[in-house]
GROMACS .gro file of N, CA and C in nm:
model
  351
    1MET      N    1   0.592  -0.035   0.420
    1MET     CA    2   0.462  -0.064   0.362
    1MET      C    3   0.391  -0.171   0.442
    2ASP      N    4   0.465  -0.275   0.473
    2ASP     CA    5   0.403  -0.385   0.546
    2ASP      C    6   0.357  -0.338   0.684
    3ARG      N    7   0.439  -0.259   0.750
    3ARG     CA    8   0.402  -0.208   0.883
    3ARG      C    9   0.278  -0.120   0.874
    4ALA      N   10   0.270  -0.036   0.772
    4ALA     CA   11   0.154   0.052   0.757
    4ALA      C   12   0.027  -0.027   0.730
    5SER      N   13   0.036  -0.127   0.643
    5SER     CA   14  -0.084  -0.206   0.612
    5SER      C   15  -0.126  -0.289   0.733
    6ARG      N   16  -0.029  -0.343   0.807
    6ARG     CA   17  -0.064  -0.417   0.929
    6ARG      C   18  -0.133  -0.326   1.030
    7ARG      N   19  -0.091  -0.200   1.037
    7ARG     CA   20  -0.152  -0.106   1.130
    7ARG      C   21  -0.297  -0.079   1.094
    8VAL      N   22  -0.326  -0.061   0.966
    8VAL     CA   23  -0.465  -0.041   0.923
    8VAL      C   24  -0.549  -0.161   0.963
    9LEU      N   25  -0.500  -0.280   0.933
    9LEU     CA   26  -0.575  -0.401   0.966
    9LEU      C   27  -0.593  -0.416   1.118
   10GLN      N   28  -0.490  -0.380   1.194
   10GLN     CA   29  -0.496  -0.386   1.339
   10GLN      C   30  -0.602  -0.289   1.393
   11VAL      N   31  -0.604  -0.169   1.340
   11VAL     CA   32  -0.702  -0.070   1.387
   11VAL      C   33  -0.843  -0.117   1.356
   12LEU      N   34  -0.863  -0.170   1.237
   12LEU     CA   35  -0.996  -0.221   1.201
   12LEU      C   36  -1.037  -0.335   1.294
   13GLU      N   37  -0.944  -0.424   1.322
   13GLU     CA   38  -0.973  -0.537   1.410
   13GLU      C   39  -1.002  -0.489   1.553
   14HIS      N   40  -0.921  -0.398   1.602
   14HIS     CA   41  -0.938  -0.347   1.738
   14HIS      C   42  -1.073  -0.276   1.756
   15ALA      N   43  -1.113  -0.207   1.653
   15ALA     CA   44  -1.240  -0.134   1.660
   15ALA      C   45  -1.360  -0.227   1.640
   16GLY      N   46  -1.332  -0.353   1.604
   16GLY     CA   47  -1.441  -0.447   1.581
   16GLY      C   48  -1.519  -0.417   1.455
   17ARG      N   49  -1.456  -0.345   1.364
   17ARG     CA   50  -1.524  -0.306   1.239
   17ARG      C   51  -1.486  -0.402   1.128
   18ARG      N   52  -1.578  -0.425   1.042
   18ARG     CA   53  -1.553  -0.508   0.925
   18ARG      C   54  -1.585  -0.427   0.800
   19ASP      N   55  -1.505  -0.328   0.774
   19ASP     CA   56  -1.522  -0.247   0.655
   19ASP      C   57  -1.459  -0.324   0.539
   20GLU      N   58  -1.542  -0.403   0.473
   20GLU     CA   59  -1.491  -0.495   0.372
   20GLU      C   60  -1.422  -0.424   0.255
   21VAL      N   61  -1.475  -0.310   0.212
   21VAL     CA   62  -1.414  -0.239   0.100
   21VAL      C   63  -1.273  -0.194   0.138
   22LEU      N   64  -1.259  -0.143   0.258
   22LEU     CA   65  -1.128  -0.099   0.304
   22LEU      C   66  -1.033  -0.216   0.323
   23LEU      N   67  -1.082  -0.325   0.378
   23LEU     CA   68  -0.999  -0.445   0.395
   23LEU      C   69  -0.950  -0.497   0.261
   24VAL      N   70  -1.039  -0.505   0.165
   24VAL     CA   71  -1.002  -0.554   0.032
   24VAL      C   72  -0.898  -0.462  -0.031
   25ALA      N   73  -0.919  -0.331  -0.018
   25ALA     CA   74  -0.826  -0.234  -0.077
   25ALA      C   75  -0.687  -0.246  -0.015
   26VAL      N   76  -0.682  -0.254   0.117
   26VAL     CA   77  -0.552  -0.262   0.185
   26VAL      C   78  -0.480  -0.392   0.149
   27ARG      N   79  -0.551  -0.501   0.151
   27ARG     CA   80  -0.488  -0.630   0.117
   27ARG      C   81  -0.440  -0.633  -0.028
   28ALA      N   82  -0.521  -0.581  -0.118
   28ALA     CA   83  -0.483  -0.580  -0.260
   28ALA      C   84  -0.363  -0.489  -0.283
   29CYS      N   85  -0.362  -0.374  -0.218
   29CYS     CA   86  -0.249  -0.282  -0.229
   29CYS      C   87  -0.123  -0.348  -0.178
   30ARG      N   88  -0.135  -0.414  -0.066
   30ARG     CA   89  -0.020  -0.484  -0.006
   30ARG      C   90   0.035  -0.589  -0.102
   31GLU      N   91  -0.053  -0.664  -0.165
   31GLU     CA   92  -0.010  -0.766  -0.262
   31GLU      C   93   0.062  -0.704  -0.381
   32THR      N   94   0.009  -0.594  -0.431
   32THR     CA   95   0.073  -0.526  -0.544
   32THR      C   96   0.213  -0.479  -0.508
   33VAL      N   97   0.225  -0.418  -0.392
   33VAL     CA   98   0.357  -0.370  -0.349
   33VAL      C   99   0.452  -0.488  -0.328
   34TRP      N  100   0.402  -0.597  -0.276
   34TRP     CA  101   0.488  -0.715  -0.256
   34TRP      C  102   0.540  -0.765  -0.391
   35ARG      N  103   0.453  -0.770  -0.492
   35ARG     CA  104   0.497  -0.811  -0.626
   35ARG      C  105   0.603  -0.716  -0.679
   36CYS      N  106   0.583  -0.586  -0.655
   36CYS     CA  107   0.679  -0.486  -0.700
   36CYS      C  108   0.814  -0.504  -0.630
   37CYS      N  109   0.810  -0.528  -0.501
   37CYS     CA  110   0.935  -0.549  -0.426
   37CYS      C  111   1.008  -0.673  -0.476
   38THR      N  112   0.934  -0.779  -0.500
   38THR     CA  113   0.994  -0.903  -0.550
   38THR      C  114   1.060  -0.879  -0.686
   39GLU      N  115   0.991  -0.807  -0.773
   39GLU     CA  116   1.046  -0.776  -0.905
   39GLU      C  117   1.169  -0.687  -0.895
   40ALA      N  118   1.164  -0.588  -0.808
   40ALA     CA  119   1.278  -0.497  -0.792
   40ALA      C  120   1.401  -0.571  -0.742
   41VAL      N  121   1.383  -0.662  -0.648
   41VAL     CA  122   1.495  -0.742  -0.598
   41VAL      C  123   1.547  -0.835  -0.706
   42ALA      N  124   1.458  -0.888  -0.787
   42ALA     CA  125   1.502  -0.975  -0.896
   42ALA      C  126   1.585  -0.898  -0.999
   43ARG      N  127   1.548  -0.773  -1.021
   43ARG     CA  128   1.622  -0.691  -1.117
   43ARG      C  129   1.756  -0.643  -1.064
   44GLN      N  130   1.763  -0.616  -0.936
   44GLN     CA  131   1.887  -0.568  -0.874
   44GLN      C  132   1.908  -0.638  -0.741
   45PRO      N  133   1.944  -0.767  -0.745
   45PRO     CA  134   1.951  -0.846  -0.621
   45PRO      C  135   2.055  -0.797  -0.521
   46GLY      N  136   2.159  -0.733  -0.566
   46GLY     CA  137   2.264  -0.690  -0.474
   46GLY      C  138   2.246  -0.550  -0.420
   47ALA      N  139   2.135  -0.485  -0.455
   47ALA     CA  140   2.114  -0.346  -0.413
   47ALA      C  141   2.093  -0.339  -0.262
   48ASP      N  142   2.140  -0.232  -0.202
   48ASP     CA  143   2.118  -0.214  -0.059
   48ASP      C  144   1.990  -0.132  -0.038
   49ARG      N  145   1.974  -0.072   0.076
   49ARG     CA  146   1.851   0.000   0.109
   49ARG      C  147   1.842   0.140   0.050
   50ASP      N  148   1.944   0.185  -0.019
   50ASP     CA  149   1.939   0.318  -0.081
   50ASP      C  150   1.845   0.317  -0.201
   51VAL      N  151   1.802   0.435  -0.240
   51VAL     CA  152   1.718   0.447  -0.360
   51VAL      C  153   1.801   0.401  -0.478
   52PRO      N  154   1.747   0.311  -0.560
   52PRO     CA  155   1.823   0.257  -0.673
   52PRO      C  156   1.862   0.364  -0.775
   53GLY      N  157   1.974   0.342  -0.842
   53GLY     CA  158   2.020   0.435  -0.944
   53GLY      C  159   1.943   0.419  -1.074
   54ASP      N  160   1.891   0.303  -1.101
   54ASP     CA  161   1.811   0.276  -1.221
   54ASP      C  162   1.683   0.359  -1.216
   55ASP      N  163   1.652   0.429  -1.324
   55ASP     CA  164   1.537   0.520  -1.326
   55ASP      C  165   1.405   0.450  -1.295
   56ALA      N  166   1.382   0.334  -1.357
   56ALA     CA  167   1.256   0.263  -1.334
   56ALA      C  168   1.245   0.217  -1.190
   57LEU      N  169   1.353   0.163  -1.136
   57LEU     CA  170   1.349   0.116  -0.998
   57LEU      C  171   1.336   0.233  -0.900
   58ALA      N  172   1.400   0.345  -0.931
   58ALA     CA  173   1.387   0.462  -0.844
   58ALA      C  174   1.244   0.514  -0.845
   59THR      N  175   1.181   0.515  -0.961
   59THR     CA  176   1.041   0.560  -0.971
   59THR      C  177   0.950   0.465  -0.895
   60ALA      N  178   0.973   0.334  -0.909
   60ALA     CA  179   0.893   0.236  -0.836
   60ALA      C  180   0.915   0.251  -0.685
   61HIS      N  181   1.039   0.271  -0.645
   61HIS     CA  182   1.071   0.290  -0.503
   61HIS      C  183   0.995   0.409  -0.445
   62ARG      N  184   0.996   0.518  -0.517
   62ARG     CA  185   0.927   0.640  -0.473
   62ARG      C  186   0.776   0.616  -0.463
   63ALA      N  187   0.720   0.547  -0.561
   63ALA     CA  188   0.576   0.519  -0.560
   63ALA      C  189   0.539   0.427  -0.444
   64MET      N  190   0.623   0.327  -0.416
   64MET     CA  191   0.594   0.237  -0.304
   64MET      C  192   0.607   0.309  -0.170
   65ALA      N  193   0.703   0.401  -0.159
   65ALA     CA  194   0.716   0.480  -0.035
   65ALA      C  195   0.592   0.566  -0.015
   66ARG      N  196   0.541   0.622  -0.122
   66ARG     CA  197   0.420   0.704  -0.113
   66ARG      C  198   0.298   0.619  -0.079
   67ALA      N  199   0.295   0.496  -0.130
   67ALA     CA  200   0.186   0.404  -0.094
   67ALA      C  201   0.188   0.374   0.056
   68ALA      N  202   0.307   0.352   0.110
   68ALA     CA  203   0.320   0.325   0.254
   68ALA      C  204   0.274   0.445   0.335
   69THR      N  205   0.311   0.564   0.293
   69THR     CA  206   0.269   0.685   0.363
   69THR      C  207   0.117   0.699   0.361
   70ALA      N  208   0.057   0.672   0.246
   70ALA     CA  209  -0.090   0.682   0.235
   70ALA      C  210  -0.159   0.580   0.325
   71LEU      N  211  -0.102   0.460   0.337
   71LEU     CA  212  -0.163   0.361   0.426
   71LEU      C  213  -0.147   0.402   0.572
   72ALA      N  214  -0.035   0.461   0.606
   72ALA     CA  215  -0.019   0.513   0.742
   72ALA      C  216  -0.123   0.621   0.770
   73GLN      N  217  -0.151   0.704   0.670
   73GLN     CA  218  -0.254   0.807   0.685
   73GLN      C  219  -0.392   0.743   0.700
   74ALA      N  220  -0.414   0.631   0.632
   74ALA     CA  221  -0.542   0.561   0.646
   74ALA      C  222  -0.560   0.511   0.789
   75ALA      N  223  -0.454   0.455   0.847
   75ALA     CA  224  -0.461   0.408   0.985
   75ALA      C  225  -0.489   0.525   1.079
   76GLN      N  226  -0.421   0.635   1.057
   76GLN     CA  227  -0.442   0.754   1.140
   76GLN      C  228  -0.586   0.804   1.127
   77ALA      N  229  -0.638   0.806   1.006
   77ALA     CA  230  -0.776   0.851   0.985
   77ALA      C  231  -0.876   0.759   1.055
   78LEU      N  232  -0.848   0.630   1.055
   78LEU     CA  233  -0.937   0.537   1.123
   78LEU      C  234  -0.939   0.561   1.273
   79VAL      N  235  -0.825   0.590   1.329
   79VAL     CA  236  -0.816   0.616   1.473
   79VAL      C  237  -0.886   0.746   1.508
   80MET      N  238  -0.866   0.848   1.427
   80MET     CA  239  -0.919   0.980   1.458
   80MET      C  240  -1.069   0.992   1.432
   81ALA      N  241  -1.119   0.920   1.335
   81ALA     CA  242  -1.261   0.929   1.300
   81ALA      C  243  -1.318   0.789   1.290
   82ALA      N  244  -1.323   0.722   1.402
   82ALA     CA  245  -1.363   0.582   1.406
   82ALA      C  246  -1.502   0.557   1.348
   83ASP      N  247  -1.589   0.656   1.354
   83ASP     CA  248  -1.725   0.635   1.305
   83ASP      C  249  -1.743   0.670   1.157
   84ASP      N  250  -1.640   0.726   1.095
   84ASP     CA  251  -1.650   0.765   0.954
   84ASP      C  252  -1.522   0.724   0.880
   85PRO      N  253  -1.529   0.615   0.805
   85PRO     CA  254  -1.409   0.566   0.736
   85PRO      C  255  -1.381   0.635   0.602
   86THR      N  256  -1.448   0.746   0.573
   86THR     CA  257  -1.432   0.812   0.443
   86THR      C  258  -1.289   0.855   0.418
   87ALA      N  259  -1.226   0.922   0.513
   87ALA     CA  260  -1.088   0.967   0.495
   87ALA      C  261  -0.994   0.849   0.482
   88ALA      N  262  -1.019   0.744   0.558
   88ALA     CA  263  -0.935   0.624   0.549
   88ALA      C  264  -0.950   0.560   0.411
   89ALA      N  265  -1.069   0.557   0.359
   89ALA     CA  266  -1.092   0.499   0.226
   89ALA      C  267  -1.021   0.582   0.118
   90ARG      N  268  -1.023   0.715   0.134
   90ARG     CA  269  -0.951   0.800   0.038
   90ARG      C  270  -0.801   0.773   0.044
   91ALA      N  271  -0.747   0.762   0.165
   91ALA     CA  272  -0.604   0.734   0.180
   91ALA      C  273  -0.569   0.597   0.123
   92ALA      N  274  -0.656   0.499   0.143
   92ALA     CA  275  -0.631   0.366   0.087
   92ALA      C  276  -0.637   0.370  -0.066
   93ALA      N  277  -0.726   0.450  -0.120
   93ALA     CA  278  -0.733   0.464  -0.266
   93ALA      C  279  -0.606   0.530  -0.320
   94THR      N  280  -0.553   0.627  -0.247
   94THR     CA  281  -0.426   0.690  -0.286
   94THR      C  282  -0.314   0.588  -0.282
   95ALA      N  283  -0.311   0.506  -0.177
   95ALA     CA  284  -0.209   0.402  -0.165
   95ALA      C  285  -0.217   0.306  -0.283
   96THR      N  286  -0.338   0.268  -0.318
   96THR     CA  287  -0.357   0.177  -0.431
   96THR      C  288  -0.308   0.240  -0.561
   97ALA      N  289  -0.338   0.367  -0.581
   97ALA     CA  290  -0.292   0.436  -0.702
   97ALA      C  291  -0.140   0.439  -0.708
   98ARG      N  292  -0.075   0.463  -0.595
   98ARG     CA  293   0.072   0.465  -0.591
   98ARG      C  294   0.129   0.326  -0.614
   99ALA      N  295   0.066   0.224  -0.558
   99ALA     CA  296   0.112   0.087  -0.582
   99ALA      C  297   0.096   0.051  -0.729
  100ASP      N  298  -0.014   0.093  -0.788
  100ASP     CA  299  -0.035   0.068  -0.931
  100ASP      C  300   0.067   0.142  -1.016
  101GLU      N  301   0.105   0.261  -0.972
  101GLU     CA  302   0.208   0.337  -1.043
  101GLU      C  303   0.340   0.260  -1.043
  102ALA      N  304   0.377   0.205  -0.928
  102ALA     CA  305   0.500   0.125  -0.919
  102ALA      C  306   0.490   0.002  -1.008
  103ALA      N  307   0.375  -0.063  -1.006
  103ALA     CA  308   0.356  -0.183  -1.088
  103ALA      C  309   0.368  -0.150  -1.237
  104ALA      N  310   0.309  -0.040  -1.280
  104ALA     CA  311   0.315  -0.001  -1.421
  104ALA      C  312   0.459   0.024  -1.465
  105VAL      N  313   0.536   0.091  -1.380
  105VAL     CA  314   0.676   0.119  -1.413
  105VAL      C  315   0.755  -0.010  -1.430
  106LEU      N  316   0.721  -0.109  -1.348
  106LEU     CA  317   0.792  -0.237  -1.353
  106LEU      C  318   0.732  -0.336  -1.453
  107GLY      N  319   0.623  -0.294  -1.518
  107GLY     CA  320   0.560  -0.382  -1.617
  107GLY      C  321   0.479  -0.495  -1.554
  108LEU      N  322   0.428  -0.473  -1.435
  108LEU     CA  323   0.349  -0.574  -1.364
  108LEU      C  324   0.202  -0.535  -1.366
  109PRO      N  325   0.114  -0.633  -1.346
  109PRO     CA  326  -0.028  -0.600  -1.338
  109PRO      C  327  -0.056  -0.516  -1.214
  110GLY      N  328  -0.153  -0.427  -1.224
  110GLY     CA  329  -0.189  -0.342  -1.112
  110GLY      C  330  -0.285  -0.409  -1.017
  111THR      N  331  -0.333  -0.333  -0.923
  111THR     CA  332  -0.428  -0.381  -0.822
  111THR      C  333  -0.565  -0.392  -0.884
  112GLN      N  334  -0.623  -0.509  -0.880
  112GLN     CA  335  -0.752  -0.531  -0.942
  112GLN      C  336  -0.868  -0.462  -0.870
  113PRO      N  337  -0.881  -0.474  -0.736
  113PRO     CA  338  -0.998  -0.415  -0.669
  113PRO      C  339  -0.995  -0.263  -0.659
  114ALA      N  340  -0.900  -0.196  -0.717
  114ALA     CA  341  -0.891  -0.050  -0.704
  114ALA      C  342  -1.018   0.018  -0.756
  115GLN      N  343  -1.083  -0.041  -0.854
  115GLN     CA  344  -1.203   0.020  -0.911
  115GLN      C  345  -1.322   0.016  -0.815
  116GLU      N  346  -1.316  -0.070  -0.712
  116GLU     CA  347  -1.428  -0.083  -0.619
  116GLU      C  348  -1.436   0.033  -0.523
  117LEU      N  349  -1.326   0.108  -0.506
  117LEU     CA  350  -1.325   0.216  -0.407
  117LEU      C  351  -1.407   0.334  -0.451
   0.00000   0.00000   0.00000
């Protein structure tokens, strides 16, 4: 997730674009996933990198993996269509929805700026 979000930010920076809505969405999504990861580790501190056996943690894990994939797609969309960030914004919105899904399963607050997309 972190690598995917850094890639989106890197592409935006390299292109010299300041798409504030997309920047806010990516940063907020990243923060939500970070809170989810922190909570998951707190709940199962000794777990390794495998998908957790606990249903809630497994659901959160799956949602966070999907959020990372959506952010990677956002970076790809930015590279492929540098003049039109529409596809990237859609992918970032999907990432935010997946991050919010993980947060809901863990009983955490969701991403606040998601409504701005």
